[in-house]
mmCIF file of C-alpha atoms in Angstrom:
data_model
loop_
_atom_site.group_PDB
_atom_site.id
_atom_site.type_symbol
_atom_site.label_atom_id
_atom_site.label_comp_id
_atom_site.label_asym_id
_atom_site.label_seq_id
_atom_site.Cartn_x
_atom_site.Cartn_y
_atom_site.Cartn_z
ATOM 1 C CA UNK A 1 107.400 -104.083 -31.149
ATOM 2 C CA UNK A 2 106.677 -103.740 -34.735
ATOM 3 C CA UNK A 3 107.982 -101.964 -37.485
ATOM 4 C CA UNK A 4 104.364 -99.969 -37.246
ATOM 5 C CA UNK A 5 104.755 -99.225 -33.661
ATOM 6 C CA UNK A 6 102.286 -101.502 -32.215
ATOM 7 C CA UNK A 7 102.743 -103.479 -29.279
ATOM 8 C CA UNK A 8 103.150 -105.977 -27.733
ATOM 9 C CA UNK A 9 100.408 -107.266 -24.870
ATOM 10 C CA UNK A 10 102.868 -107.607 -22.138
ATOM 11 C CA UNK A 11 105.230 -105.451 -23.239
ATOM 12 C CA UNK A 12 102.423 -103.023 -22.924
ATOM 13 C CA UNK A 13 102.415 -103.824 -19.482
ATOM 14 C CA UNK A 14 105.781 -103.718 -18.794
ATOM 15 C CA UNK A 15 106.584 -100.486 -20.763
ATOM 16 C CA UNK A 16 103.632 -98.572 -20.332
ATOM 17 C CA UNK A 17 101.721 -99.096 -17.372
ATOM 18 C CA UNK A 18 103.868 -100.558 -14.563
ATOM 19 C CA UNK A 19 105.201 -97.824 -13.608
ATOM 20 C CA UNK A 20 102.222 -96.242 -12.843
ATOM 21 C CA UNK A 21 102.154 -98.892 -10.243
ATOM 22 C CA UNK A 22 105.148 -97.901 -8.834
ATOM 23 C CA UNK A 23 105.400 -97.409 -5.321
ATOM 24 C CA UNK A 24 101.908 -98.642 -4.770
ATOM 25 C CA UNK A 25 102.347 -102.253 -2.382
ATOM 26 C CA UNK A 26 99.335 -103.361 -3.222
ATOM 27 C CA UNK A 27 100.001 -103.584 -6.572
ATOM 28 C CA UNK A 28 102.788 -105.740 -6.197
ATOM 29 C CA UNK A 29 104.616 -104.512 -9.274
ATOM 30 C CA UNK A 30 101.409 -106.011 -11.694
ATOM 31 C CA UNK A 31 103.191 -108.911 -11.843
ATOM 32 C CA UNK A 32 100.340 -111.232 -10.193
ATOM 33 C CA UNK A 33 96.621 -111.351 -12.205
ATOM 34 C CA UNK A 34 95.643 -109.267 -8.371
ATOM 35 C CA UNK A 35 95.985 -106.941 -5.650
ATOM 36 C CA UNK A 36 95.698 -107.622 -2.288
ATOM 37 C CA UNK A 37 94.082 -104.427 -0.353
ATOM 38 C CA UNK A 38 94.283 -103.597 3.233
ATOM 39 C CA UNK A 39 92.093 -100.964 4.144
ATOM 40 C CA UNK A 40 93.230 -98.564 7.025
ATOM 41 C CA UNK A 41 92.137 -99.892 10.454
ATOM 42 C CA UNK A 42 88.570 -98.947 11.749
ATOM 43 C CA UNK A 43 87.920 -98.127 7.381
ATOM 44 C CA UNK A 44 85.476 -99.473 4.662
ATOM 45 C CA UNK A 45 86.087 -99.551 1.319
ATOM 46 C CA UNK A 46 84.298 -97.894 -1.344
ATOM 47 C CA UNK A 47 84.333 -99.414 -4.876
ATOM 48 C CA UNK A 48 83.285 -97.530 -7.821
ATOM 49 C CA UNK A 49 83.412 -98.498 -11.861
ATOM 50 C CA UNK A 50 82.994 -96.219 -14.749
ATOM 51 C CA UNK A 51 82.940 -97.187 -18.403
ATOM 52 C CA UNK A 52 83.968 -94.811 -21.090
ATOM 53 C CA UNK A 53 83.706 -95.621 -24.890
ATOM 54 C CA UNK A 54 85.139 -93.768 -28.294
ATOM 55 C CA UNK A 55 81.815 -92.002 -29.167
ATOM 56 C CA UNK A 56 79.872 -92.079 -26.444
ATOM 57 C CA UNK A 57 81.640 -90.612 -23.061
ATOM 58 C CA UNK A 58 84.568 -89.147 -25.417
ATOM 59 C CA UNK A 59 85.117 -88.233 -29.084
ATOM 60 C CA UNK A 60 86.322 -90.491 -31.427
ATOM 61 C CA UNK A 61 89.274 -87.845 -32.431
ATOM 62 C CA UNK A 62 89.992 -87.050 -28.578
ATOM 63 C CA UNK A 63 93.486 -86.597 -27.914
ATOM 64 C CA UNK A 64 94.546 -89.678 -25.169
ATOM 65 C CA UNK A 65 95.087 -87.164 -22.525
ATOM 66 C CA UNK A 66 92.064 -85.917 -22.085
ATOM 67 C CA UNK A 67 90.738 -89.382 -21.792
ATOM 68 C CA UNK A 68 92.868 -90.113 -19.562
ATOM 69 C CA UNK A 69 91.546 -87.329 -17.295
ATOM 70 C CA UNK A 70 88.320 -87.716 -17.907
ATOM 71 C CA UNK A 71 88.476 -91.693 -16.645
ATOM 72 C CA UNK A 72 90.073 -91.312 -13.871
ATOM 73 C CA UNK A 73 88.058 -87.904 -12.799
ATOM 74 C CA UNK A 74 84.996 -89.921 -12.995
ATOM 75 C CA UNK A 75 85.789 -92.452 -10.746
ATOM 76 C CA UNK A 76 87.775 -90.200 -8.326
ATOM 77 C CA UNK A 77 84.305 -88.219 -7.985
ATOM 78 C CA UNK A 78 82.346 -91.289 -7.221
ATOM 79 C CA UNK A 79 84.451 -91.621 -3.808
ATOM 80 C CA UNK A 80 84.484 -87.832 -3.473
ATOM 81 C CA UNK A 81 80.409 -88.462 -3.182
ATOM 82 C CA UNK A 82 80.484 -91.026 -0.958
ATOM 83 C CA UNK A 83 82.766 -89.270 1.472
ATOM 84 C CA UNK A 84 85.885 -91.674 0.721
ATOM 85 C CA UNK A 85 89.504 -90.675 -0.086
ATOM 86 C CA UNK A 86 90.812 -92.609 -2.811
ATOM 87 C CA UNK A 87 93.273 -95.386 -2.667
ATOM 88 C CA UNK A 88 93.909 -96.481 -5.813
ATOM 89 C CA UNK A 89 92.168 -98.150 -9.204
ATOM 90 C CA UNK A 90 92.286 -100.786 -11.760
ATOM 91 C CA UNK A 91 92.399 -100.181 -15.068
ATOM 92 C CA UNK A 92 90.482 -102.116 -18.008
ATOM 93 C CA UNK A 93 91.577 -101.264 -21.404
ATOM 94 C CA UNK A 94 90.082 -102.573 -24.906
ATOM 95 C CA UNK A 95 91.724 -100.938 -28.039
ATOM 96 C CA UNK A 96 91.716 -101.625 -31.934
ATOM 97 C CA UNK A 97 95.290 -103.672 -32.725
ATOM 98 C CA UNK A 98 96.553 -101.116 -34.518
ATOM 99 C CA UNK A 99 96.248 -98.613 -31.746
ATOM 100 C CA UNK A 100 100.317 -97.113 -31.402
ATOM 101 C CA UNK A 101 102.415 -96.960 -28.686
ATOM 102 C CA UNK A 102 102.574 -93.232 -28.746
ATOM 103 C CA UNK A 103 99.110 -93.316 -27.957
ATOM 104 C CA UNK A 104 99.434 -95.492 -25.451
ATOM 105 C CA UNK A 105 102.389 -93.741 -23.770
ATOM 106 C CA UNK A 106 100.885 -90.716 -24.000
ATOM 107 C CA UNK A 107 97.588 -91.420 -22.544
ATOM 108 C CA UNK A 108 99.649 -93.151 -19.709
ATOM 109 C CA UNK A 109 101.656 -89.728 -18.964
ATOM 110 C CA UNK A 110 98.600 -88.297 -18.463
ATOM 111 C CA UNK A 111 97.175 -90.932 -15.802
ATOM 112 C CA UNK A 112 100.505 -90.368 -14.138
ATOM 113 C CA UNK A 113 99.656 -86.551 -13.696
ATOM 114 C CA UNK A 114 96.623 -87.332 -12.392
ATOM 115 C CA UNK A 115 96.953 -89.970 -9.974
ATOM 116 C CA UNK A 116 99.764 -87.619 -8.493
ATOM 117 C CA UNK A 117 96.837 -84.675 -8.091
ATOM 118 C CA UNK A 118 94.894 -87.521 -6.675
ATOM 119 C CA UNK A 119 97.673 -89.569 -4.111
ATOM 120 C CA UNK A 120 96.892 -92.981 -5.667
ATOM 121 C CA UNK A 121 98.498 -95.389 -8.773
ATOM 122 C CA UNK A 122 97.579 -97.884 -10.765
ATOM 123 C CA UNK A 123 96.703 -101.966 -8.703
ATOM 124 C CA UNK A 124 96.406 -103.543 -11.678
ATOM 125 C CA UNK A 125 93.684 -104.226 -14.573
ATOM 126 C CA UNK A 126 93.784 -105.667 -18.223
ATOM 127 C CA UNK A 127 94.386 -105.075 -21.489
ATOM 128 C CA UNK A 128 92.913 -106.528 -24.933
ATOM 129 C CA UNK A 129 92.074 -105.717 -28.494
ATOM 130 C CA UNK A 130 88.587 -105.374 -30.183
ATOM 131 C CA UNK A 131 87.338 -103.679 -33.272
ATOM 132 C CA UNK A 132 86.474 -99.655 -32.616
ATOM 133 C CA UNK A 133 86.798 -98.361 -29.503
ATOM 134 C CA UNK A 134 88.830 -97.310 -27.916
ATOM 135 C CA UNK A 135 87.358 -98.119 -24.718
ATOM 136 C CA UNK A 136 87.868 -97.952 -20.340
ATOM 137 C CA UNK A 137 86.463 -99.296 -17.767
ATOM 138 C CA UNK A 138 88.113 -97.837 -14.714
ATOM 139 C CA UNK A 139 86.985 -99.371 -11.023
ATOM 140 C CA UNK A 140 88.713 -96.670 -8.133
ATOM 141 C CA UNK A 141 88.869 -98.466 -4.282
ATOM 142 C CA UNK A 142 88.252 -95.741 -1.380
ATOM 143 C CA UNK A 143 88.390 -95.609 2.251
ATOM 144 C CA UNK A 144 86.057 -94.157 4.441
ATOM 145 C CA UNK A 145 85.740 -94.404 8.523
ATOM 146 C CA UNK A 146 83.878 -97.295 9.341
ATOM 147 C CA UNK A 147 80.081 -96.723 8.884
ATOM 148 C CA UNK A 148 79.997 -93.270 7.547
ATOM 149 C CA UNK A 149 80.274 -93.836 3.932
ATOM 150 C CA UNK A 150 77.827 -90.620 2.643
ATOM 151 C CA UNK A 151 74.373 -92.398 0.732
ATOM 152 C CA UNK A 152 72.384 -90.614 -1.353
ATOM 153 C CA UNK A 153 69.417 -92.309 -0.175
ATOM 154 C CA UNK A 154 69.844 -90.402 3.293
ATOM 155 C CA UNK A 155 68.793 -86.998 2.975
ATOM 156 C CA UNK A 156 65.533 -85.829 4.953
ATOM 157 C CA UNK A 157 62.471 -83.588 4.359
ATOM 158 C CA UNK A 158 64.086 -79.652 5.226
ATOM 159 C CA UNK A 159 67.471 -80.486 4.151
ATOM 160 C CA UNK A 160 69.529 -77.660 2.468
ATOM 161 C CA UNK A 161 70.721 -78.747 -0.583
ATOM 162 C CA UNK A 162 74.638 -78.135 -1.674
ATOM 163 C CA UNK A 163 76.781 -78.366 -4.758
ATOM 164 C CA UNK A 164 80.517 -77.771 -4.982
ATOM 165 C CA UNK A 165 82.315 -75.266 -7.741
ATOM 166 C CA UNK A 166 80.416 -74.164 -10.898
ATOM 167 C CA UNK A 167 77.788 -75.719 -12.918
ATOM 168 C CA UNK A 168 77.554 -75.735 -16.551
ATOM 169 C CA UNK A 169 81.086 -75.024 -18.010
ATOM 170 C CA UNK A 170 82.095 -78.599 -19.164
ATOM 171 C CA UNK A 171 78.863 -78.515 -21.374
ATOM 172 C CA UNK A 172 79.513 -75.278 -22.773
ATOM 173 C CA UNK A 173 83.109 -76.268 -23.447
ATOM 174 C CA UNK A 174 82.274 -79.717 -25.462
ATOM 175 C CA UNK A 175 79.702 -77.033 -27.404
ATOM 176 C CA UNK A 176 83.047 -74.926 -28.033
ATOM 177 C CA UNK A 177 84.550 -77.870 -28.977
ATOM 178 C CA UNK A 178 82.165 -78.735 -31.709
ATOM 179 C CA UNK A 179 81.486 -75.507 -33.014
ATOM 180 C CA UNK A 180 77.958 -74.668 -31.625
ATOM 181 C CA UNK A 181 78.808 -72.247 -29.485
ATOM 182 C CA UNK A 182 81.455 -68.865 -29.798
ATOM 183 C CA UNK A 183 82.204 -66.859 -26.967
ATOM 184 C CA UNK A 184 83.109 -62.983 -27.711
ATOM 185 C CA UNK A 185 86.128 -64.063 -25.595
ATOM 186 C CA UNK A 186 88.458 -66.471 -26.663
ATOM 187 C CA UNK A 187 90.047 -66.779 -22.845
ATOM 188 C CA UNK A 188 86.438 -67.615 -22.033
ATOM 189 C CA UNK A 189 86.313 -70.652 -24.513
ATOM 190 C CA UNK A 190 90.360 -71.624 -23.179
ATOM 191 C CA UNK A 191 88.488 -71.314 -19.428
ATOM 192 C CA UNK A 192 85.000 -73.419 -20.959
ATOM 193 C CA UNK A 193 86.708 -76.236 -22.776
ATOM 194 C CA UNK A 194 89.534 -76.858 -20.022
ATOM 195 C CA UNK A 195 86.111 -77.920 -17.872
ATOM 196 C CA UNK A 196 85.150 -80.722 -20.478
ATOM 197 C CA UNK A 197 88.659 -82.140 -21.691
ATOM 198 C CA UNK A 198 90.382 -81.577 -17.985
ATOM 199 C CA UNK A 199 87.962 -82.431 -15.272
ATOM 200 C CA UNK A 200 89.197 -82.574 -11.664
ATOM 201 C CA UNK A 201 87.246 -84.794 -8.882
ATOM 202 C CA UNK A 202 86.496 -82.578 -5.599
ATOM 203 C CA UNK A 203 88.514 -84.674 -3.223
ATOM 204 C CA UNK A 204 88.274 -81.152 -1.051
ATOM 205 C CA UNK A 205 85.487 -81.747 -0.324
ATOM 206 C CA UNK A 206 85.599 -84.961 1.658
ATOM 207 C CA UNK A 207 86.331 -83.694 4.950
ATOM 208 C CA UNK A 208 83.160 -80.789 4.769
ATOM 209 C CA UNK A 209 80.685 -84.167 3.903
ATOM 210 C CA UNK A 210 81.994 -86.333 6.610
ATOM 211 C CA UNK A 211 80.940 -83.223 9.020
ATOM 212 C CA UNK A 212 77.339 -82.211 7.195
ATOM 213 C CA UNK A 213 76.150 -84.183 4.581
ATOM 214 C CA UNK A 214 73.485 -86.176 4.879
ATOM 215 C CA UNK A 215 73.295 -87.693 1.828
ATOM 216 C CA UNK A 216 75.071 -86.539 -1.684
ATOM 217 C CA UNK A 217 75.657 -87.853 -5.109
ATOM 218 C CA UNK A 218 78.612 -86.668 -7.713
ATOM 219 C CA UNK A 219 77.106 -84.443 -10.769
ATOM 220 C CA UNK A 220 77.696 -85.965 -14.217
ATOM 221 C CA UNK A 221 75.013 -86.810 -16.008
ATOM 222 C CA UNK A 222 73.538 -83.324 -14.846
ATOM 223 C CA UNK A 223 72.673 -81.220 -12.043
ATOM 224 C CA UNK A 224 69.048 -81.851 -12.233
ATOM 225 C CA UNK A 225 68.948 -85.463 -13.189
ATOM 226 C CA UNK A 226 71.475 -86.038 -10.545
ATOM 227 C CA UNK A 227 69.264 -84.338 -7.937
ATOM 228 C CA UNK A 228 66.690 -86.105 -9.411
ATOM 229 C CA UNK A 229 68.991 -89.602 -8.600
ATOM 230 C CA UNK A 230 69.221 -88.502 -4.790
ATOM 231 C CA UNK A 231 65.829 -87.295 -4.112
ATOM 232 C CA UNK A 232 64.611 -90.250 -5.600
ATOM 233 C CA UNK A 233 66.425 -92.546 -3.242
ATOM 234 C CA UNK A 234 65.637 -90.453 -0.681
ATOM 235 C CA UNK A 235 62.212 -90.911 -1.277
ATOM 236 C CA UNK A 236 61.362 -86.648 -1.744
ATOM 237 C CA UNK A 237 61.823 -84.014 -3.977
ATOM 238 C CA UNK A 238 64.088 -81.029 -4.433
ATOM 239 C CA UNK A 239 63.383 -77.534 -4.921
ATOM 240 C CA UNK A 240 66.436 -75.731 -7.000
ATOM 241 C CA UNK A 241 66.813 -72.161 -7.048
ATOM 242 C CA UNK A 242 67.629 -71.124 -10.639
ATOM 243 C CA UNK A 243 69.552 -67.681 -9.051
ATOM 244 C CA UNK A 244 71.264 -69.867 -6.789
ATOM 245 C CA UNK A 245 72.623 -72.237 -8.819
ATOM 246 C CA UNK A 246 76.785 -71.062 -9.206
ATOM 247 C CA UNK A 247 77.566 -70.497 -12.411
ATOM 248 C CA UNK A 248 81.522 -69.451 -13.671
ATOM 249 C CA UNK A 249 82.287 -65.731 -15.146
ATOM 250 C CA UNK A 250 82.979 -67.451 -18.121
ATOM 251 C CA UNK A 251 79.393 -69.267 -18.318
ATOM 252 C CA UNK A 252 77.912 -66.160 -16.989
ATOM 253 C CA UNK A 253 79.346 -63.782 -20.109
ATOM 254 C CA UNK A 254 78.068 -66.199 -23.032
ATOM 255 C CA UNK A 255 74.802 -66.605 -21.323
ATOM 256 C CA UNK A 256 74.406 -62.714 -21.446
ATOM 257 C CA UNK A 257 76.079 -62.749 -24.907
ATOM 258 C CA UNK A 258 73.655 -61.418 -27.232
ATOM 259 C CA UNK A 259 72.260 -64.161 -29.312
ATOM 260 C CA UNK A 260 72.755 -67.087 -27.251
ATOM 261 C CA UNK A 261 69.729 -67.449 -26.497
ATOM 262 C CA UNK A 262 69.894 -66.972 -22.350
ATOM 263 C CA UNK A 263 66.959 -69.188 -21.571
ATOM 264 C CA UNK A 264 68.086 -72.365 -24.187
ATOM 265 C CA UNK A 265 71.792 -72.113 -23.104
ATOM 266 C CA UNK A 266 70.723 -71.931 -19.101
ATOM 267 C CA UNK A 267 69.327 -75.048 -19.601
ATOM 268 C CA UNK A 268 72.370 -76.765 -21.127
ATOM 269 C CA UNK A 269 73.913 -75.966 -18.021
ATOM 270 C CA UNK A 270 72.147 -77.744 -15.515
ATOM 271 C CA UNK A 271 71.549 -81.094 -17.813
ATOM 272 C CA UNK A 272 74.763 -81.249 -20.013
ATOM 273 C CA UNK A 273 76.470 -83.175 -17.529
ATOM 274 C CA UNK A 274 80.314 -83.588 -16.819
ATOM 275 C CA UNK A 275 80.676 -81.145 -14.136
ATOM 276 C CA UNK A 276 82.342 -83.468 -11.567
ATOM 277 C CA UNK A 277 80.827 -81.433 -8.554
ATOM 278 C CA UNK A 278 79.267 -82.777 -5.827
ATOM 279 C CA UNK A 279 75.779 -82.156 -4.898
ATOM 280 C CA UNK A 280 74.914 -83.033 -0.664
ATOM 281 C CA UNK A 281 72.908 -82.254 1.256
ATOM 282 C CA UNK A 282 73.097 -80.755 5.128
ATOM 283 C CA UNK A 283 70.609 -80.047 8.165
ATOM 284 C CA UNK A 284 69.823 -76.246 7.971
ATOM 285 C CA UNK A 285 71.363 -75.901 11.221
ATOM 286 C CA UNK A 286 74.787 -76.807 9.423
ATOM 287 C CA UNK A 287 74.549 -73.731 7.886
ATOM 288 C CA UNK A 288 77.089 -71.351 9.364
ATOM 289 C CA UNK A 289 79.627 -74.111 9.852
ATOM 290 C CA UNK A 290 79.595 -75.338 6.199
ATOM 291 C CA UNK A 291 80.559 -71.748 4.940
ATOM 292 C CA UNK A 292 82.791 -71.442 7.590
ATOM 293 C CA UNK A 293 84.617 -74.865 6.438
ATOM 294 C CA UNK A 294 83.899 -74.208 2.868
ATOM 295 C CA UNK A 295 86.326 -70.777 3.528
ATOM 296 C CA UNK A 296 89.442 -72.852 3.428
ATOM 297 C CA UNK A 297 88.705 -74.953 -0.196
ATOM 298 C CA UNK A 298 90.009 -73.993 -3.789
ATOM 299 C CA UNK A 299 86.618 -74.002 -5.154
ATOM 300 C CA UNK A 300 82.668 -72.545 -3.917
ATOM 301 C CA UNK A 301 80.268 -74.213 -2.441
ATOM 302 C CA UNK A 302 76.769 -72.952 -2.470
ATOM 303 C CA UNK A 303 73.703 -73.763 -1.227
ATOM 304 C CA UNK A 304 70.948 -73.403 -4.367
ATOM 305 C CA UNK A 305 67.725 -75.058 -2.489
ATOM 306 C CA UNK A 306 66.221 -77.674 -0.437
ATOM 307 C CA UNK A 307 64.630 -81.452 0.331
ATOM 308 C CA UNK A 308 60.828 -81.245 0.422
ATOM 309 C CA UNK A 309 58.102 -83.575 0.315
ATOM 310 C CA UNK A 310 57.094 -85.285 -2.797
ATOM 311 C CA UNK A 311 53.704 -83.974 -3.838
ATOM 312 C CA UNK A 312 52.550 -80.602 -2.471
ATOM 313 C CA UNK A 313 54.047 -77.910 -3.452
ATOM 314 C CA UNK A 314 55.673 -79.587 -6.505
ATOM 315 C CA UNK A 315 52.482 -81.984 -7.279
ATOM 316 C CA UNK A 316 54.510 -84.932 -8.580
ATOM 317 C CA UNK A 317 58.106 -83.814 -9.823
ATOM 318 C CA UNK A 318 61.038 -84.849 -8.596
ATOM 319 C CA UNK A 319 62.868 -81.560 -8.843
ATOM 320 C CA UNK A 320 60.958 -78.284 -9.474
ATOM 321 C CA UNK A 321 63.205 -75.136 -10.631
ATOM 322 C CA UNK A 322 61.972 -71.707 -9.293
ATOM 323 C CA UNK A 323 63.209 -68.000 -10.332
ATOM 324 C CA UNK A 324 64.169 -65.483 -7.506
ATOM 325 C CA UNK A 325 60.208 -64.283 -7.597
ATOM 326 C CA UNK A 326 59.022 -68.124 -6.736
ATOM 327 C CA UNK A 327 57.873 -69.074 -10.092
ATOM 328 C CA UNK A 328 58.117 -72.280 -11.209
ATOM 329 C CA UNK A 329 60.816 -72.414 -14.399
ATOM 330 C CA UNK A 330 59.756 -74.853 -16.898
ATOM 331 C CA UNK A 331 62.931 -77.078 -17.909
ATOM 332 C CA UNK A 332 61.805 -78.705 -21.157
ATOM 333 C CA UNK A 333 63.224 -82.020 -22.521
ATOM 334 C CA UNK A 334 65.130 -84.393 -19.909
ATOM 335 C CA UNK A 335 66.992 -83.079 -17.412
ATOM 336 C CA UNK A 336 70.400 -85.247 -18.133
ATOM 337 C CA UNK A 337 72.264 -87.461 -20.138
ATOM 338 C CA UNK A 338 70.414 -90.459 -20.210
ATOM 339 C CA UNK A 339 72.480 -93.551 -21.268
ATOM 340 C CA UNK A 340 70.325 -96.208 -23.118
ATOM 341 C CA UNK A 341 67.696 -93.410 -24.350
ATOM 342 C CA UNK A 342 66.813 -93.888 -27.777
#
């Protein structure tokens, strides 16, 4: 290592992020360019790959911890979606030369903390230098029982439609973050920005979609574009209630904080993106037994609408938003991050 505390390549390796492989046999100790996976017999595997850049899907003066959790959250939700419990993940890594080790170690620690929350470690991946950036590209293997990985081309005409936890917070926090927004309460911006720099994936929830879901799809580039996502592969349209949709105590006082602007800042939270939930959706006859299984998770789960048919009652819209009196609430702008706009 040099005298400016860079690094080594496979030093790196050896130092850093081996022993996030420990314990892991299909990771073989990263020695070999591969890992050889064996999936659980009478299981599929589910393979998922996120990207995330310096200045696009993180700030450019994020500390490496939260991008750490962030990365792997992303992924982890993928499987969540899907109805797969996570195995383990691969890790890409391209970062200026100069980039330190305590950087590097500390952004580790963090993956270590989460792939304990999560029951997985590192199978291997790849490291190299380029100017800017940093940048990850994270791929996460699941299992699922063989057959009933969850689509979200699936769901059906009359479906109720689900999401998991609150909606909205992680937005509001990366607004706290940046100085657009100030909640009365500081404990409400400590609650707000915790969403945005410390996701967690809904693993919960995995056992409750292999019951009921008939189709779902993870929420992060916003609730309504990501309903849009499903209902589009599922060849219908959705029909949200705005009262409906669960929103945190925390989201709920700075939308009722005077000045804020209730209708503007609603409408951040179901297309900022980053939540991490899961939106599914279930037969209405699952009813009863999805509340009664959602009694024993850590986090809500509420049921803020339905599948219907495209056209009719929503002409040509994907997803139509309606207040608790049946009017249709007019979401201006798009309804999500959308990643080679303009």
């Amino acid at each position: 290592m040099s005298s400016e505390g860079r690094i080594e390549e496979f030093e790196l390796i050896a130092r850093v992020f081996a022993p996030l492989a420990a314990g892991q046999p299909f990771a073989k100790g990263l020695i070999d360019d591969a890992a050889v996976i064996s999936p659980e017999m009478g299981h599929d595997l589910v393979v998922t790959t996120d990207t995330l850049s310096a200045g696009i899907h993180f700030r450019d003066d994020d500390p490496p911890e939260t991008v750490a959790a962030r990365a792997l959250a992303a992924n982890v939700s993928d499987l969540a979606a899907m109805g797969a419990m996570p195995v383990g993940y691969t890790l890409a890594i391209a970062a200026p030369a100069g980039l330190s080790i305590e950087w590097y170690e500390a952004f580790a620690n963090r993956l270590a903390a989460e792939q304990e929350r999560y029951g997985i470690g590192l199978l291997g991946g790849d490291t190299t230098s380029m100017h800017g950036g940093p940048s990850l590209t994270i791929t996460a293997i699941g299992q699922v029982p063989q057959g009933r990985a969850i689509l979200r081309s699936t769901g059906r005409e009359g479906d109720d439609l689900w999401v998991t936890g609150t909606i909205g917070d992680a937005a509001l926090g990366l607004d706290i973050l940046e100085s657009r927004l100030k909640p009365a309460a500081a404990p409400d911006g400590e609650s707000l920005t915790a969403r945005f720099v410390s996701p967690v994936a809904r693993i919960g929830v995995v056992g409750l979609l292999q019951r009921h879901a008939t189709s779902a799809i993870d929420v992060s580039d916003g609730l309504l574009s990501d309903i849009g996502h499903l209902a589009a592969a599922s060849a219908v349209a959705a029909m949200v209630d705005q009262d409906q949709v669960p929103v945190s105590p925390a989201a709920r006082r700075l939308l009722e904080q005077p000045g804020m602007g209730g209708r503007s800042l609603w409408r951040r939270l179901v297309t900022g993106g980053d939540d991490y939930e899961v939106v599914f959706t279930a037969a209405t006859a699952d009813r009863a037994a999805i509340e009664a299984d959602a009694q024993s998770l850590d986090f809500p789960v509420s049921r803020i609408g339905r599948l219907v048919a495209k056209g009719g009652e929503i002409a040509d819209d994907l997803v139509v938003v309606r207040d608790a009196s049946g009017a249709i609430v007019h979401i201006d702008g798009p309804h999500g991050y959308r990643h080679f706009a303009d």
